[in-house]
Coordinates of C-alpha atoms in Angstrom, one line a residue:
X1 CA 70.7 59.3 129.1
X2 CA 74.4 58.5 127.6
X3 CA 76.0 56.8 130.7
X4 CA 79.7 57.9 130.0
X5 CA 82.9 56.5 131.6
X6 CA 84.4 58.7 134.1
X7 CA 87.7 60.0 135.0
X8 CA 88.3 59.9 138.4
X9 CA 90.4 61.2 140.4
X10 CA 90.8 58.5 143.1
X11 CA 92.2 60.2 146.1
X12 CA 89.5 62.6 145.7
X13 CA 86.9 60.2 145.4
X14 CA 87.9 58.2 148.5
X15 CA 88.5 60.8 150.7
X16 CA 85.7 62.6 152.9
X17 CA 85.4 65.8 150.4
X18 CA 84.3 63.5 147.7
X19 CA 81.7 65.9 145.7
X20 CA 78.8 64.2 145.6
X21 CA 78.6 65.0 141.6
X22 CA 81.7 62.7 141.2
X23 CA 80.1 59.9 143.5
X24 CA 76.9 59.9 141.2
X25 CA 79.2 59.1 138.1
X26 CA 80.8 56.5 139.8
X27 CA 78.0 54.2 140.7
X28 CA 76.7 55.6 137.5
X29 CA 79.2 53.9 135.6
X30 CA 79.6 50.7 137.9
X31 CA 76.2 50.2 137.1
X32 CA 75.7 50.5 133.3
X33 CA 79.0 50.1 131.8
X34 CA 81.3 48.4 134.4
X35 CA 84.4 50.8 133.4
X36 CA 85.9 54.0 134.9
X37 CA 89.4 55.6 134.6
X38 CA 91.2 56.7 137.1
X39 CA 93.9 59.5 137.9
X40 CA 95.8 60.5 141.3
X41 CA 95.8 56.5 141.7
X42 CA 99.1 56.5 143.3
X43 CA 101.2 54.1 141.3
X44 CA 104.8 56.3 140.5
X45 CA 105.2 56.7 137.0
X46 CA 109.0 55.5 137.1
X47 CA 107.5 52.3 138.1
X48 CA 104.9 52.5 135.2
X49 CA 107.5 53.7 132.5
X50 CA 110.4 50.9 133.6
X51 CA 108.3 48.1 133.2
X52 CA 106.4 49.2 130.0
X53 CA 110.3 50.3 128.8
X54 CA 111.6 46.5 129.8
X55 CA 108.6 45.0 128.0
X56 CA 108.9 47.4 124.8
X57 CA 112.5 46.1 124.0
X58 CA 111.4 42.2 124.2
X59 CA 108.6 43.2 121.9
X60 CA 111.3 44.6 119.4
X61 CA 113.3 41.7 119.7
X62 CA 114.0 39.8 116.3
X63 CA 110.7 37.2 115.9
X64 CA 113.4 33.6 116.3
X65 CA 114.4 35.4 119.9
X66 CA 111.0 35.4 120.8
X67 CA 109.8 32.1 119.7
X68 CA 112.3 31.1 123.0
X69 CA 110.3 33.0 125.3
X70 CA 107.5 30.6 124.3
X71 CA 106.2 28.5 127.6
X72 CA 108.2 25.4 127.8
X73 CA 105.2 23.4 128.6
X74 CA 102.7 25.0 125.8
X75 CA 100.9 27.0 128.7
X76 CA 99.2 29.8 127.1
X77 CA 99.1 32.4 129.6
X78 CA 102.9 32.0 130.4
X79 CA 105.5 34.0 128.6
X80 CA 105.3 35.0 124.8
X81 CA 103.2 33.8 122.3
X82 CA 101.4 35.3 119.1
X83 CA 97.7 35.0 118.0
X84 CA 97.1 34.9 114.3
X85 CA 93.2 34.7 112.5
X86 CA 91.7 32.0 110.7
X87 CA 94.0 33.4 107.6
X88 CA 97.2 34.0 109.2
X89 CA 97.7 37.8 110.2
X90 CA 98.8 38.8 113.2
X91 CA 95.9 40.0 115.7
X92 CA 97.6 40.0 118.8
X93 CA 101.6 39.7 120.1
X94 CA 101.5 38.7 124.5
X95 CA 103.5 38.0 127.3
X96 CA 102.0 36.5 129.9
X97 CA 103.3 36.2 133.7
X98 CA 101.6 33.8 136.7
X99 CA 101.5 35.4 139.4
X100 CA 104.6 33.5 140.8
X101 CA 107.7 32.1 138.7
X102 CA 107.5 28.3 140.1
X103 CA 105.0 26.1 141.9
X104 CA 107.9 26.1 144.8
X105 CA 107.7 30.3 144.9
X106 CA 104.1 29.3 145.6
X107 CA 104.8 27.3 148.8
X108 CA 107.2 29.6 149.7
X109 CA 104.4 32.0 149.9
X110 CA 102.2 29.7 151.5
X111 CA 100.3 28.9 148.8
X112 CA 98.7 25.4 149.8
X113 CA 100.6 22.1 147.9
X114 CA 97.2 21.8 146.2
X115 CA 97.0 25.1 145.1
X116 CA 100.7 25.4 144.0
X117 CA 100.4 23.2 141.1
X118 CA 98.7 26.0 139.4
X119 CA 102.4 27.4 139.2
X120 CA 104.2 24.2 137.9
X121 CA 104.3 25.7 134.0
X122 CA 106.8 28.7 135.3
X123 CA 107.2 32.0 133.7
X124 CA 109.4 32.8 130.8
X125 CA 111.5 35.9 131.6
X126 CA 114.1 37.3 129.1
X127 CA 117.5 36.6 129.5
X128 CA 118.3 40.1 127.5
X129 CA 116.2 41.8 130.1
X130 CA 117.4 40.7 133.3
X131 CA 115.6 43.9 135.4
X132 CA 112.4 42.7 134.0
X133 CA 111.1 40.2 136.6
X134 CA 111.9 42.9 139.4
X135 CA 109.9 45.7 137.0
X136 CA 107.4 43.8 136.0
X137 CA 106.1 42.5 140.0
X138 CA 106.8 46.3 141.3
X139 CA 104.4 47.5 138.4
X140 CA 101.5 44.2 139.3
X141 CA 101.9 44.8 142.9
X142 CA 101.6 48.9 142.7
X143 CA 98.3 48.7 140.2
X144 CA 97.1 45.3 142.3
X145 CA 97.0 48.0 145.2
X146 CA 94.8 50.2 142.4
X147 CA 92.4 47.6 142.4
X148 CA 91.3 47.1 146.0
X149 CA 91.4 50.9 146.0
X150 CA 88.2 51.0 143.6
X151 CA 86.8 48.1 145.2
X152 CA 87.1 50.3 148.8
X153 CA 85.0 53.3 146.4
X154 CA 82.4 50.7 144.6
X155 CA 81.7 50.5 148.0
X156 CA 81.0 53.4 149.2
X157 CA 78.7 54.4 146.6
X158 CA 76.6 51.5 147.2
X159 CA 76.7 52.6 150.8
X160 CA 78.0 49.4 152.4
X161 CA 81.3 49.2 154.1
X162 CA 84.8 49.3 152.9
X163 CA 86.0 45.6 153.2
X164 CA 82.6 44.1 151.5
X165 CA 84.8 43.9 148.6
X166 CA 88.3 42.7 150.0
X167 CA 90.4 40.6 147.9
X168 CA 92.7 39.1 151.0
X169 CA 96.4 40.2 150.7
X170 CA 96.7 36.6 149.3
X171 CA 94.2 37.5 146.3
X172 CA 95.2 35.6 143.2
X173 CA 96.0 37.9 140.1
X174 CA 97.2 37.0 136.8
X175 CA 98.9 39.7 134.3
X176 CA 99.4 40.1 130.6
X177 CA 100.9 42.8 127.8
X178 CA 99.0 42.9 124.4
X179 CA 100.6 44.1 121.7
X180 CA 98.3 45.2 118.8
X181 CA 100.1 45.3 115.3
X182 CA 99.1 47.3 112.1
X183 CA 96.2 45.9 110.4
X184 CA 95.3 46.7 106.6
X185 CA 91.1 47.2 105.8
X186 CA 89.7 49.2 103.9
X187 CA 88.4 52.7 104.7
X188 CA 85.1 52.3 104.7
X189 CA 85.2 49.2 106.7
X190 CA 83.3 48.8 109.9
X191 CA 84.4 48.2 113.3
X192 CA 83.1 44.9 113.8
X193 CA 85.3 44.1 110.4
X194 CA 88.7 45.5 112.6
X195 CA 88.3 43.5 115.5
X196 CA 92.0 42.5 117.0
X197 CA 90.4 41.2 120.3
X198 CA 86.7 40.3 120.7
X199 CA 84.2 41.3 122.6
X200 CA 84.2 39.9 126.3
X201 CA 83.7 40.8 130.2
X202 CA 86.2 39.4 132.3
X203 CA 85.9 36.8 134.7
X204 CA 87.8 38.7 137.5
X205 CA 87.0 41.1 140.4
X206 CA 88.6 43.9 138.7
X207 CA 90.9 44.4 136.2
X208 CA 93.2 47.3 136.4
X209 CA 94.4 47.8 132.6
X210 CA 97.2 50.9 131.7
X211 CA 97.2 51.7 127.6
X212 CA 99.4 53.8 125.4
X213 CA 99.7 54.0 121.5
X214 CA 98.8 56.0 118.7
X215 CA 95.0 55.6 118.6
X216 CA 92.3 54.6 121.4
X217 CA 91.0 51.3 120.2
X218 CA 89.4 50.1 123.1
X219 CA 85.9 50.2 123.5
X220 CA 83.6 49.2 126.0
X221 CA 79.8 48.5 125.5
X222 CA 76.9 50.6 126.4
X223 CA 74.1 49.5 128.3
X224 CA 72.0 49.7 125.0
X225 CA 75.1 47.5 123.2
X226 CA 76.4 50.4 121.6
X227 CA 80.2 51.0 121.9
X228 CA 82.2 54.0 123.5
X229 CA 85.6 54.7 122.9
X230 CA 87.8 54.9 126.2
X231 CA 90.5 57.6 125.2
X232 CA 94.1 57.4 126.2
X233 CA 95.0 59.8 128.6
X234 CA 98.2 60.0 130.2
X235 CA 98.4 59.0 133.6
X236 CA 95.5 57.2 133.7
X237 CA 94.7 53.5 134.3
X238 CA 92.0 51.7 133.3
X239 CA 89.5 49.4 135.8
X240 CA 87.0 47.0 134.1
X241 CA 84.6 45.4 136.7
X242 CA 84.7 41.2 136.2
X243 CA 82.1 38.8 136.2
X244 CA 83.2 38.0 140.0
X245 CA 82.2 41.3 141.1
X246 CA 78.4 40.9 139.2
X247 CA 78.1 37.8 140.9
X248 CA 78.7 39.3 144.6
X249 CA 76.7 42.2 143.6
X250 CA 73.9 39.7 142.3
X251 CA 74.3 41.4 139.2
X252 CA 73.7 44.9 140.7
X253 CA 77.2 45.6 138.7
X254 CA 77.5 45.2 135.6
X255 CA 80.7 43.5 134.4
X256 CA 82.8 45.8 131.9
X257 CA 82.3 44.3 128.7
X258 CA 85.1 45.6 126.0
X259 CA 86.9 44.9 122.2
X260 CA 89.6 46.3 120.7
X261 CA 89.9 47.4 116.9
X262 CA 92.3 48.1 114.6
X263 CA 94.1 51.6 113.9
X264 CA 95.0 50.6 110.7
X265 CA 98.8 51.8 110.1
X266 CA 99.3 52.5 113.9
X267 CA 99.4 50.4 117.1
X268 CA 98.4 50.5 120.9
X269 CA 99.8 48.2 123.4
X270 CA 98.6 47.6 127.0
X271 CA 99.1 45.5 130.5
X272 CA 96.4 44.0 132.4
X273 CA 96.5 42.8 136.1
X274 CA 93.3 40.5 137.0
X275 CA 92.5 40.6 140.5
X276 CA 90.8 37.5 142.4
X277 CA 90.0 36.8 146.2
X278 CA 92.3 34.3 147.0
X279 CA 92.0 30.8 145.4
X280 CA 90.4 29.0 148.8
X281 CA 87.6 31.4 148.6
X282 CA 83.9 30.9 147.1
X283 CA 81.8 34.0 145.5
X284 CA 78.4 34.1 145.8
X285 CA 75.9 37.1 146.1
X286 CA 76.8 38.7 149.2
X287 CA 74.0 39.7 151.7
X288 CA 73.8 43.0 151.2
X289 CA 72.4 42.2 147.8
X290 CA 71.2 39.2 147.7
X291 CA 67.6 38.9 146.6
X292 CA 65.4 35.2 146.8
X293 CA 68.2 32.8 146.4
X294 CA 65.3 30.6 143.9
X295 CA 65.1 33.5 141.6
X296 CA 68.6 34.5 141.5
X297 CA 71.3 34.1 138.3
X298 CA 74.0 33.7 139.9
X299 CA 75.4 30.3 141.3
X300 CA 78.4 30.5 143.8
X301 CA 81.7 30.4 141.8
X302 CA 84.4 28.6 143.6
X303 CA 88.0 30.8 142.4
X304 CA 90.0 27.8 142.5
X305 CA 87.9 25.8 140.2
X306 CA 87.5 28.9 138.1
X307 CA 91.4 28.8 138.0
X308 CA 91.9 25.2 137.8
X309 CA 90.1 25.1 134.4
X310 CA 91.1 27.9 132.5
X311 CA 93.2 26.7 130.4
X312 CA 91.2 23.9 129.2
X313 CA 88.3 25.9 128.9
X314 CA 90.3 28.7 126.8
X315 CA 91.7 26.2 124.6
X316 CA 88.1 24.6 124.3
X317 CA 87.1 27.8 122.4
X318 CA 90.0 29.5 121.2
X319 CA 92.6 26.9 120.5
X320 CA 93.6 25.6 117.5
X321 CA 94.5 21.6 116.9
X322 CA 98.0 22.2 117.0
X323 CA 98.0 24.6 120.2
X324 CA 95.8 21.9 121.8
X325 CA 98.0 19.2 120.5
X326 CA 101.0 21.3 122.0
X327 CA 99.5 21.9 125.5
X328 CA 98.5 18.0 125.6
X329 CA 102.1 17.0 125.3
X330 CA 103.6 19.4 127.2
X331 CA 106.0 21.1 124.6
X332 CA 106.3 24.8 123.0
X333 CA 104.0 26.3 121.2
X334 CA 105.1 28.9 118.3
X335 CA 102.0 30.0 115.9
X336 CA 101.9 30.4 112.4
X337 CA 101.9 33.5 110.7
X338 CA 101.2 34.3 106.9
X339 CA 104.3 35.9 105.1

């Protein structure tokens, strides 16, 4: 059977009428494919549309404006950067936020002095958008609230109670905006030939994603590794489950694994909040599903190690010398492109 990803209308499907039809396709999907989309999820749409507005204009700003809004300190998940291929064209344009603007917001918030300096490479906010900052945590804190929501349902149609899943109202969560330019291939050429962003499962709870553009060009994988296009429909947001979740489900479900390909002569953009429990906390298969701990796969995952090392482990795959170089001395870093 086609396991398909669902549309769900969340209120519904939290609430005591919940058909049990709906339910089925739920856990269905948690399962097998690790995505769902959801409607009647609650976030306002002027809160959607001002942020998406904000971040629209600093993506048509002039490319030299830009290259300011680069991370002081070479940090690549803060502020904007751009992601060229091996040959130079532009895959990707981001901006990247931490989920607060200095390692002193993060004391302020109670964040332990240990924990802080996760925050000491601050976010870059635009100086021709001076509303953004105030958009941008409305929109994260509004779709964060998405998040636990689904965790609350995953829940319930695995029968176990409501808070198995909790996050902690100090969860850590990190949040980006892809941009995906035109791309030029030929007609006949295959999706694995279009790819802007590879494939990959998060290593998150949840991630709550919201997309808009001219063409749906994410995908997420099949349990048979087949690929299924996840439409654009307006309203909607988008939850992938992460690797976190797998692990306190010992596996029972499946991470979201996604890509996104190329449209050709149009584009997509979207924003992505990652949810974690908070960075003191340690994920391991919860009892509910744990099996024989010497036959299980999954190894407790400590979030503030997971954290700690990102970076280094991103840049360990992904980075090129000179980003590396960049990072390593602590200075901006503003990537090539092919004219």
């Amino acid at each position: 059977m086609t396991v398909q990803i669902p549309v769900v209308d969340l209120e519904l499907a939290l609430s005591d009428d919940a058909p049990e039809e709906l339910l089925k396709s739920v856990r269905a999907a948690a399962e097998q494919i690790g995505i769902i989309q959801v409607v009647n999820h609650g976030v306002p749409q002027e809160v959607i549309d001002a942020f998406h507005r904000g971040v629209g204009r600093v993506l048509a700003l002039p490319r030299e404006e830009k290259e300011k809004l680069a991370s002081p300190t070479g940090h690549p998940y803060r502020g904007w950067r751009q992601w060229p291929d091996d040959f130079g064209r532009l895959e990707l344009e981001r901006i990247n936020i931490g989920q607060y603007d200095t390692a002193e917001d993060a004391r302020a918030a109670g964040v332990s002095e240990q924990h802080a300096d996760l925050f000491t490479h601050v976010n870059v906010w635009p100086p021709q958008e001076p509303g953004l900052r105030e958009d941008a945590y409305r929109y994260r804190d509004a779709v964060t609230g998405v998040g636990r929501r689904v965790l609350a349902l995953y829940a319930k149609v695995l029968g176990v109670p409501a808070g198995t899943f909790e996050t902690g109202d100090d969860g850590y969560s990190t949040f980006v905006v892809n941009d995906y330019p035109t791309w030029t291939h030929t007609a006949s050429a295959a999706d694995e030939e279009k790819l802007l962003l590879l494939e990959h499962a998060d290593g998150s709870v949840v991630t709550v994603l919201h997309q808009e553009g001219d063409y749906a060009g994410l995908q997420g994988q099949r349990p048979d590794g087949s690929w299924q296009s996840v439409p654009i429909l307006p309203g909607a947001l988008q939850v992938f489950s992460g690797h976190l979740l797998a692990n306190w489900t010992e596996g029972r479900l499946r991470p979201g694994r996604h890509r996104v390909v190329s449209g050709g002569t149009v584009t997509r953009r979207s924003s992505a909040v990652f949810l974690y429990p908070n960075l003191d906390r340690v994920v391991e298969p919860l009892p509910q599903f744990a099996g024989d701990p010497d036959d299980s796969d999954f190894e407790p995952v400590s979030v503030w190690d997971q954290a700690a090392r990102n970076v280094e482990e991103y840049l360990q795959v992904f980075g090129r010398p000179e980003q590396v170089a960049a990072w390593r001395e602590g200075r901006p870093y503003v990537a090539e492109l092919a004219r």
